[in-house]
PDB file of C-alpha atoms in Angstrom:
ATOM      1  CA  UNK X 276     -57.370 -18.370  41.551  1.00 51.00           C
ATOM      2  CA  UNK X 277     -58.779 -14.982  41.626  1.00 63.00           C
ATOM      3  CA  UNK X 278     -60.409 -13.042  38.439  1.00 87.00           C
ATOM      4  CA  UNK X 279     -61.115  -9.494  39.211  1.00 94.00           C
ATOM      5  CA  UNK X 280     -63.137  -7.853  36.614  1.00 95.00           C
ATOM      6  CA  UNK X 281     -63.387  -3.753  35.629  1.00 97.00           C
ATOM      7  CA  UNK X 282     -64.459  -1.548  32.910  1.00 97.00           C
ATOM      8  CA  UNK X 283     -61.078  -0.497  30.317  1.00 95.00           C
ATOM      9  CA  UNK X 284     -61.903   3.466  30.325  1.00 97.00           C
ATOM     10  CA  UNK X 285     -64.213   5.900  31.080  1.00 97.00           C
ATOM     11  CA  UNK X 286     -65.018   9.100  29.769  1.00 97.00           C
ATOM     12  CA  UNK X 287     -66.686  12.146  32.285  1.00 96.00           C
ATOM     13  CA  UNK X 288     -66.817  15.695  31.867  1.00 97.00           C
ATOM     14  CA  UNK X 289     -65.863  17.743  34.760  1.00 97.00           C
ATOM     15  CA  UNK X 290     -67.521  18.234  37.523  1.00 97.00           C
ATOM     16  CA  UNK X 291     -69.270  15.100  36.748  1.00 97.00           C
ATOM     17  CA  UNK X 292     -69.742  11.972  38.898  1.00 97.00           C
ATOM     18  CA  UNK X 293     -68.091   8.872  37.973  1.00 97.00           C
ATOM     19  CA  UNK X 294     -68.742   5.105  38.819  1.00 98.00           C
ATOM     20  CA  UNK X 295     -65.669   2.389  38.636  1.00 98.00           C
ATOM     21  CA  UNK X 296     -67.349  -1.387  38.763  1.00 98.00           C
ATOM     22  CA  UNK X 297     -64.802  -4.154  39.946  1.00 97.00           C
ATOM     23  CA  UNK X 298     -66.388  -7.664  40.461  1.00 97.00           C
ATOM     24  CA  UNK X 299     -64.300 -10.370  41.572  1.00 95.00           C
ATOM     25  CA  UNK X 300     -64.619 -14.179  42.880  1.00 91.00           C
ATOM     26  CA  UNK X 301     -62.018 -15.123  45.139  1.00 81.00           C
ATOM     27  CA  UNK X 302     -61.423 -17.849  47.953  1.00 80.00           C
ATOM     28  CA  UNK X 303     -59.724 -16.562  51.826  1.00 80.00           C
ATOM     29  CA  UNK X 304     -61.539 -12.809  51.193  1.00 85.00           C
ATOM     30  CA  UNK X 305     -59.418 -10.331  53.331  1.00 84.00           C
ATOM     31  CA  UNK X 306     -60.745  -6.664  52.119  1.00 91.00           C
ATOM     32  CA  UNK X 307     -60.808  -5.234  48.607  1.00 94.00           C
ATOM     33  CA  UNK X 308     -58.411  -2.186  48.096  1.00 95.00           C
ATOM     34  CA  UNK X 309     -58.649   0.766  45.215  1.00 97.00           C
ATOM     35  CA  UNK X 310     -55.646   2.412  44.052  1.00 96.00           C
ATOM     36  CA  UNK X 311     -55.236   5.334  42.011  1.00 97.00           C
ATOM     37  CA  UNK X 312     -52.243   5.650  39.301  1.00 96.00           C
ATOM     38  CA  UNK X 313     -50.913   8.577  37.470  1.00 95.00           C
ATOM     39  CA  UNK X 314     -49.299   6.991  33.934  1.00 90.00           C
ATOM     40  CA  UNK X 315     -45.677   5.870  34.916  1.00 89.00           C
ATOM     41  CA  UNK X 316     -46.287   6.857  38.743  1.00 93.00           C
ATOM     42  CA  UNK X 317     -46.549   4.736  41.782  1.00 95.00           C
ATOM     43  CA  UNK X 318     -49.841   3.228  42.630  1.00 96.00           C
ATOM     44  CA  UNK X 319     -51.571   5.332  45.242  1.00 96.00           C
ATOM     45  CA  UNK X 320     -53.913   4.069  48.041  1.00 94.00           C
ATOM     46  CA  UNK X 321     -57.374   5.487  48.087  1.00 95.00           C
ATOM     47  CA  UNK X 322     -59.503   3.008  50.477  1.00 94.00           C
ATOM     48  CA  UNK X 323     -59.993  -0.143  51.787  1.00 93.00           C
ATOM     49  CA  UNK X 324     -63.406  -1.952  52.402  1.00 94.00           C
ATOM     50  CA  UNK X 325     -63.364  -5.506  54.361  1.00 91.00           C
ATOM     51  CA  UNK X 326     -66.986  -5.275  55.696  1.00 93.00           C
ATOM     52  CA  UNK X 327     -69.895  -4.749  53.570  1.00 96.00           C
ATOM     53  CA  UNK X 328     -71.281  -1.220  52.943  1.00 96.00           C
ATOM     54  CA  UNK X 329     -70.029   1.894  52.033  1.00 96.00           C
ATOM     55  CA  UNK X 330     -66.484   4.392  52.572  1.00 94.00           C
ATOM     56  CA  UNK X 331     -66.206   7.884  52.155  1.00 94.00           C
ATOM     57  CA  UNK X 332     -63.701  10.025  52.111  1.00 90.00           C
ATOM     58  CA  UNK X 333     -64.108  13.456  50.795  1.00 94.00           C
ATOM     59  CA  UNK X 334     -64.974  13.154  47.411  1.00 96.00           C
ATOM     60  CA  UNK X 335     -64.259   9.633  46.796  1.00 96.00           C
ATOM     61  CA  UNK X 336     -66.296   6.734  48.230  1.00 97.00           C
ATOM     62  CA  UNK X 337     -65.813   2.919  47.784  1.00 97.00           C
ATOM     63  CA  UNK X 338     -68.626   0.234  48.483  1.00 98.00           C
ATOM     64  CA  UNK X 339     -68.376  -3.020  49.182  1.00 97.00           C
ATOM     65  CA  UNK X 340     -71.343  -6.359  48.854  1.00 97.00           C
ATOM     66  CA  UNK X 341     -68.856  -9.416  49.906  1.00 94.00           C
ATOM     67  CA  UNK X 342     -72.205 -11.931  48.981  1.00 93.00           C
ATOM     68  CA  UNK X 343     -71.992 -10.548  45.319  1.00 95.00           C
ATOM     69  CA  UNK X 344     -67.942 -10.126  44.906  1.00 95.00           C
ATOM     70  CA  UNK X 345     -68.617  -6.696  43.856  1.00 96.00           C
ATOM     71  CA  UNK X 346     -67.228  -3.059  44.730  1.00 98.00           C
ATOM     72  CA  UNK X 347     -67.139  -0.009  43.308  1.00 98.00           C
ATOM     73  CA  UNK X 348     -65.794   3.519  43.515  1.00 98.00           C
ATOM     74  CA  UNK X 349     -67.453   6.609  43.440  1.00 98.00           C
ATOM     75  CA  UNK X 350     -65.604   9.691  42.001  1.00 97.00           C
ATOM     76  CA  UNK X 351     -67.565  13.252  42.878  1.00 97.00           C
ATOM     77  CA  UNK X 352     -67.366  16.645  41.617  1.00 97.00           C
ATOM     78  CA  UNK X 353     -64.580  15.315  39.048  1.00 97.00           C
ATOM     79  CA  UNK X 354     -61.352  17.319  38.488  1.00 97.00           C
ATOM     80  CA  UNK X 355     -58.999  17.834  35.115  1.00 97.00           C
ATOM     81  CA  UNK X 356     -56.252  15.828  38.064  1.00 96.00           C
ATOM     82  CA  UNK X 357     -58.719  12.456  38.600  1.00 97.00           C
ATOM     83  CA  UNK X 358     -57.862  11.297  34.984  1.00 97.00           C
ATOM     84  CA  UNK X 359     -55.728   8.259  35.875  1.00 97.00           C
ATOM     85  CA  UNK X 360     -56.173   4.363  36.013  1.00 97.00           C
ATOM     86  CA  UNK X 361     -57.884   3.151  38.853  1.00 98.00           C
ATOM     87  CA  UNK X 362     -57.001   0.012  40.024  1.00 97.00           C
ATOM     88  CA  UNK X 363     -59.265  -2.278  42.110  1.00 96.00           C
ATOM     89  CA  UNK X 364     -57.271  -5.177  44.137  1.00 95.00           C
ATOM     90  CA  UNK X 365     -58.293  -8.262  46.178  1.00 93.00           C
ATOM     91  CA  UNK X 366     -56.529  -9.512  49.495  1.00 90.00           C
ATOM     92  CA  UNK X 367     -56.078 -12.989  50.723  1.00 80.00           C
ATOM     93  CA  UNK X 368     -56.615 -13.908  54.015  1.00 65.00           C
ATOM     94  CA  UNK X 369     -53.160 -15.780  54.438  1.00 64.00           C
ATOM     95  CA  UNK X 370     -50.371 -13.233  53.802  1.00 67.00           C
ATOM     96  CA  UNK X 371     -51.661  -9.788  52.335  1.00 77.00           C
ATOM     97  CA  UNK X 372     -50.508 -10.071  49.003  1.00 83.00           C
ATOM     98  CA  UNK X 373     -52.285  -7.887  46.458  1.00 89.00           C
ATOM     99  CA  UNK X 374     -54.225  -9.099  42.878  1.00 91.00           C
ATOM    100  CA  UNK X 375     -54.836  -6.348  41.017  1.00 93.00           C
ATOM    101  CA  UNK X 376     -57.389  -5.865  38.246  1.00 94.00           C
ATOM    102  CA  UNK X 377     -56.809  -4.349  34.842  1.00 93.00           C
ATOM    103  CA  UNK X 378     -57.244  -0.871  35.681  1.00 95.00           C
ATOM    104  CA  UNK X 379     -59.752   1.684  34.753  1.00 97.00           C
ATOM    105  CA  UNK X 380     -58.797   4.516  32.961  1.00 96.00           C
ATOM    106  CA  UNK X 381     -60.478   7.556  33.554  1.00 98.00           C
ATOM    107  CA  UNK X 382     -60.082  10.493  31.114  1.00 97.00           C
ATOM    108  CA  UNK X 383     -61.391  13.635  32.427  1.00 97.00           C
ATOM    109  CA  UNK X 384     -63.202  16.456  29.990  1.00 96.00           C
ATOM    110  CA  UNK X 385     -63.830  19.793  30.758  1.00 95.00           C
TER     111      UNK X 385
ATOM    112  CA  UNK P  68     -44.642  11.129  49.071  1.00 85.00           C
ATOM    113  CA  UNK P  69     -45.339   7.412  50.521  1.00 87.00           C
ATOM    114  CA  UNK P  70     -42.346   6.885  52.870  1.00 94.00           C
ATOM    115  CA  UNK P  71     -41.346   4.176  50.276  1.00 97.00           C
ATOM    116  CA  UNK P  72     -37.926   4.721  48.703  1.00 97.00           C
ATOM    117  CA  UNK P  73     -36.679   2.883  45.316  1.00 98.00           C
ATOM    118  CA  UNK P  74     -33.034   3.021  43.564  1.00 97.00           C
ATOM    119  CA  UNK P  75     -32.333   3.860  40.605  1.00 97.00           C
ATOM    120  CA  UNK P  76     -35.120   5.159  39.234  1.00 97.00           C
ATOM    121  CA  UNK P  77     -34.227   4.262  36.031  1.00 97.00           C
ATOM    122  CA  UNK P  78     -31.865   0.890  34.370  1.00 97.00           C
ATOM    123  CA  UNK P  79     -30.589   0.399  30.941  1.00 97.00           C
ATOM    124  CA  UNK P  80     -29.225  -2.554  30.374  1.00 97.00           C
ATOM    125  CA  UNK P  81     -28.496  -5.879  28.379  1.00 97.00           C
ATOM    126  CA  UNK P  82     -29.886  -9.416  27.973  1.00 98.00           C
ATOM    127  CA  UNK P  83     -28.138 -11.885  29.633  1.00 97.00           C
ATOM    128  CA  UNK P  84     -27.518  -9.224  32.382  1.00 98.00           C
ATOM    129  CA  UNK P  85     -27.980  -9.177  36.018  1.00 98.00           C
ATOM    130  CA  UNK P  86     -29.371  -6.518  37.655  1.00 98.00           C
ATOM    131  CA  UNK P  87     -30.021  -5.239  41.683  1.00 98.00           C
ATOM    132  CA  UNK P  88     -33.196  -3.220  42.780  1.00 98.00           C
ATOM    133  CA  UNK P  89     -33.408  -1.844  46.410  1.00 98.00           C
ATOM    134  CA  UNK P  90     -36.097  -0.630  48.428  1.00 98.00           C
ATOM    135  CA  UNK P  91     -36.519   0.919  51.394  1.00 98.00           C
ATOM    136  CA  UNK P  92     -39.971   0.433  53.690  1.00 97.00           C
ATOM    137  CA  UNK P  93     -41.743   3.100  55.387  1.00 96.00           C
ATOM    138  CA  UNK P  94     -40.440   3.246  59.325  1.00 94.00           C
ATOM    139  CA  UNK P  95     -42.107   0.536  61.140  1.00 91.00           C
ATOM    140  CA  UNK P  96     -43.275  -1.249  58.165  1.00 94.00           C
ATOM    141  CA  UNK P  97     -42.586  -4.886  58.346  1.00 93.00           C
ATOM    142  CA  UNK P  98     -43.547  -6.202  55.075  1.00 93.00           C
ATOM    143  CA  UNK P  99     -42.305  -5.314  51.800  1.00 96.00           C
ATOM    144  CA  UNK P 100     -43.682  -6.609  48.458  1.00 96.00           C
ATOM    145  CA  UNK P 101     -42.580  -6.607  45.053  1.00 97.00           C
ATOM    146  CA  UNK P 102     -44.665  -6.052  41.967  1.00 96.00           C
ATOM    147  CA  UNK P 103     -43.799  -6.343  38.184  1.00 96.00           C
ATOM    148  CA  UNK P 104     -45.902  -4.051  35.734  1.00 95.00           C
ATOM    149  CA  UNK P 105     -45.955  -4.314  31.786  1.00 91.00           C
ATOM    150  CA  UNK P 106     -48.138  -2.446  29.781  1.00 81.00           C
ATOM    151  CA  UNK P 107     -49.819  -5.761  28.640  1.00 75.00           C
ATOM    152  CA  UNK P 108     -49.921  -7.875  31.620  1.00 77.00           C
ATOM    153  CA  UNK P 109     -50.636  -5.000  34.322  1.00 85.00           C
ATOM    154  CA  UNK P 110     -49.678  -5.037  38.223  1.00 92.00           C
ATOM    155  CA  UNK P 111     -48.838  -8.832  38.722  1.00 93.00           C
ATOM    156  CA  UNK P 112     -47.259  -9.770  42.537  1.00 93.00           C
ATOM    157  CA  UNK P 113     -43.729 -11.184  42.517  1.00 95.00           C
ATOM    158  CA  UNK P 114     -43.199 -11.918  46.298  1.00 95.00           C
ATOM    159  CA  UNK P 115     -43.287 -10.767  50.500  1.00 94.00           C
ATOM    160  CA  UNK P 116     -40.894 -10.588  53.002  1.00 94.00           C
ATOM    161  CA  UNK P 117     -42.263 -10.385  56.339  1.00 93.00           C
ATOM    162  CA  UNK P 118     -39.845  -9.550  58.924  1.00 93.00           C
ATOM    163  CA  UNK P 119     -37.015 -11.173  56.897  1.00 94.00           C
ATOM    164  CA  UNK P 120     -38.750 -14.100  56.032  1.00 94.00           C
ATOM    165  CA  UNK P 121     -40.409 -14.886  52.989  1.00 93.00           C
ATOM    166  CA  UNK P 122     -44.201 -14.826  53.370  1.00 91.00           C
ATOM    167  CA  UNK P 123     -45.605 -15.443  49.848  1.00 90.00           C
ATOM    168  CA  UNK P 124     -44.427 -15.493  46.482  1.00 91.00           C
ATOM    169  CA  UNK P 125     -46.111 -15.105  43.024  1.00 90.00           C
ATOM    170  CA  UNK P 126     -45.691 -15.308  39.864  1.00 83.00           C
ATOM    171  CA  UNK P 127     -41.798 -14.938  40.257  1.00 93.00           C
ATOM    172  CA  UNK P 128     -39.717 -16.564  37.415  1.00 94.00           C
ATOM    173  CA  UNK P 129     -36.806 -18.585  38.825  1.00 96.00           C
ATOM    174  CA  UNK P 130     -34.819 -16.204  37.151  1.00 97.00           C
ATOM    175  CA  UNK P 131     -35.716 -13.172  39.710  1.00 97.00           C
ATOM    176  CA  UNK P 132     -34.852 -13.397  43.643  1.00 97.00           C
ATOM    177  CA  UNK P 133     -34.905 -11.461  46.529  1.00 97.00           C
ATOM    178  CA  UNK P 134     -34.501 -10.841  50.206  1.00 97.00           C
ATOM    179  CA  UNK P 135     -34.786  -9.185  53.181  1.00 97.00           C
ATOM    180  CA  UNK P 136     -32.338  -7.984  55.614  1.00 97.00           C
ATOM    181  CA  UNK P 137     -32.185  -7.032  59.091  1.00 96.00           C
ATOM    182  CA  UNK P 138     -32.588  -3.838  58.286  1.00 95.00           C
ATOM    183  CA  UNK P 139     -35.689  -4.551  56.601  1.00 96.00           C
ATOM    184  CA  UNK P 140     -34.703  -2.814  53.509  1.00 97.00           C
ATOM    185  CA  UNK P 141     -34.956  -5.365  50.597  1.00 98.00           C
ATOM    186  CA  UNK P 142     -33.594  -6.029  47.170  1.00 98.00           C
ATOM    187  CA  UNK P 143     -34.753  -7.590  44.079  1.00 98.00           C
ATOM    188  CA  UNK P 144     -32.508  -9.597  41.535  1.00 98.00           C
ATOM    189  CA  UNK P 145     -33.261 -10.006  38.194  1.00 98.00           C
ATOM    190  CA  UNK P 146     -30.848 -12.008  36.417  1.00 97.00           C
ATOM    191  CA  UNK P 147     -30.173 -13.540  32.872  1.00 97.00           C
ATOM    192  CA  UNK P 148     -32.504 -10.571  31.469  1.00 98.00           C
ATOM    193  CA  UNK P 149     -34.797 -11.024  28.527  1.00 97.00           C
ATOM    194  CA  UNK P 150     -36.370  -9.011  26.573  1.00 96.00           C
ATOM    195  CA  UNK P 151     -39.508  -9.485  28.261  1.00 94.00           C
ATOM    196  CA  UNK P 152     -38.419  -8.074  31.638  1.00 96.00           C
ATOM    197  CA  UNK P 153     -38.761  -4.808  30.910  1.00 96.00           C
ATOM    198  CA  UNK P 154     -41.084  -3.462  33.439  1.00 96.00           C
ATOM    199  CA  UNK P 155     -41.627  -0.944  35.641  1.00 97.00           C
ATOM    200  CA  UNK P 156     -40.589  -2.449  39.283  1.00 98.00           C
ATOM    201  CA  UNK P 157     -42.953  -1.448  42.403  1.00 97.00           C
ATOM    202  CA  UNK P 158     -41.961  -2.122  45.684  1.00 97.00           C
ATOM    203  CA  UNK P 159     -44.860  -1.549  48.800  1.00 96.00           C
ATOM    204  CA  UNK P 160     -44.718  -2.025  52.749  1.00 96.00           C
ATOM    205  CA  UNK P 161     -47.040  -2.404  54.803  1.00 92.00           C
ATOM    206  CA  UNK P 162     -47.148  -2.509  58.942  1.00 86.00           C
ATOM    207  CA  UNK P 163     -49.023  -5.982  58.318  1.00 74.00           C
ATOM    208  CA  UNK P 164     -52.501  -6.549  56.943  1.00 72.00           C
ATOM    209  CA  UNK P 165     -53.665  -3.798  54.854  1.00 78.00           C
ATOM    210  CA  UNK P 166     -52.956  -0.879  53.033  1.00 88.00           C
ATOM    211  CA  UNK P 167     -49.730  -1.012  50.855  1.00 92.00           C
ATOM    212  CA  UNK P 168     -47.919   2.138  49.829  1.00 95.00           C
ATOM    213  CA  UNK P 169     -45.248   1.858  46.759  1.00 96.00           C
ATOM    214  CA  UNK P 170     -42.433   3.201  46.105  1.00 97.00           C
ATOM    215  CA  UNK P 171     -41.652   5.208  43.372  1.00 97.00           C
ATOM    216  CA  UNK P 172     -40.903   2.216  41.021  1.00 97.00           C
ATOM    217  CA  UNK P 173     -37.553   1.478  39.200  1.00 98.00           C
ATOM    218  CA  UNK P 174     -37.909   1.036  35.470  1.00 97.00           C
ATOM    219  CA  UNK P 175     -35.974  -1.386  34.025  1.00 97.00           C
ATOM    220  CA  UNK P 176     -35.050  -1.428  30.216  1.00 97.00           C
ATOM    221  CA  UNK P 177     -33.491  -4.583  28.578  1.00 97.00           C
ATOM    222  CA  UNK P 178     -32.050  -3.955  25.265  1.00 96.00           C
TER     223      UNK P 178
END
């Protein structure tokens, strides 16, 4: 099976810099996927890391250690707009199917 | 907007029902996958079609079917409703491996 593990909530004042943990241990690795989600909205992509190191794209960035089953995403110059679950998800290697984690929530002070 | 089109939105409706949920992939996306998520169990995989076939299902109750067409637009049943079905339905596609972009979800109430 797979257990994917990250923080319930998160609290950061604007402007801030945030840090969303997600370890997981899974067999058949294909790439680790974060997703953010507006309350009742669809999930939306944000990256995808399947080698080791790190992403960036603007101000988000995801890394990636594949030895420790551990990622993270890294949330810059924070906006009122970034509160939202973020979701952290694990591919298999056969088929592409999606396990999702909890969720994160991020609320966002000014 | 993801490309990813769901209908209806929303569904009221009764236990013991059965209901239909359609989705429509991005252009050229081959796979679609359906996802079931309840406030206390989260974003759980139901099943992929690939191309009209089935490619891998989850934690799908016998209950709940689905297919593909040629088309490659796909629809969820849901049948003999509980309770407990009450979800927010999330359909994604994907070319093949990779990212998945969702639709805007169909929430289904059972009453």
């Amino acid at each position: 099976g797979q257990n994917i593990d990250q923080p319930t909530e998160m609290t950061a004042t604007e402007g801030a810099i945030v840090q969303i943990n997600c370890t997981y241990q899974t067999s058949g690795f294909n790439g680790l996927f974060w997703y953010q989600q507006h309350a009742g909205e669809a999930p939306t992509f944000l990256s995808y890391n399947v080698l080791d190191g790190l992403e960036e794209k603007g101000r988000f960035s995801s890394f990636l250690s594949r030895s420790k089953g551990y990622s993270y995403l890294l949330l810059k110059e924070l906006q009122m707009k970034d509160s939202a679950s973020y979701l952290c998800a694990v591919s298999k290697a056969a088929g592409n199917k999606l396990t999702f984690g909890g969720g994160t929530r991020v609320l966002v002070k000014p | 907007d993801s490309g990813v089109t769901q209908t209806p939105k929303h569904l009221i409706t009764a236990t013991g029902q059965r209901v239909t949920l359609r989705c429509s992939p991005r252009s050229g996306d081959l796979s679609v996958y359906w996802y079931q998520q309840s406030l206390d169990q989260g974003l759980q995989f139901l099943i992929q079609y690939y191309n009209g076939e089935e490619r891998a299902k989850g934690n799908i109750l016998e209950r709940f079917s689905a297919q593909q067409f040629p088309d490659l637009h796909s629809e969820l049943n849901l049948s003999s409703l509980e309770l407990g079905d009450s979800a927010l339905y999330f359909c994604a596609s994907s070319v093949a491996l990779g990212e998945q972009y969702f639709g805007p979800g169909t929430r289904l109430t059972v009453t």
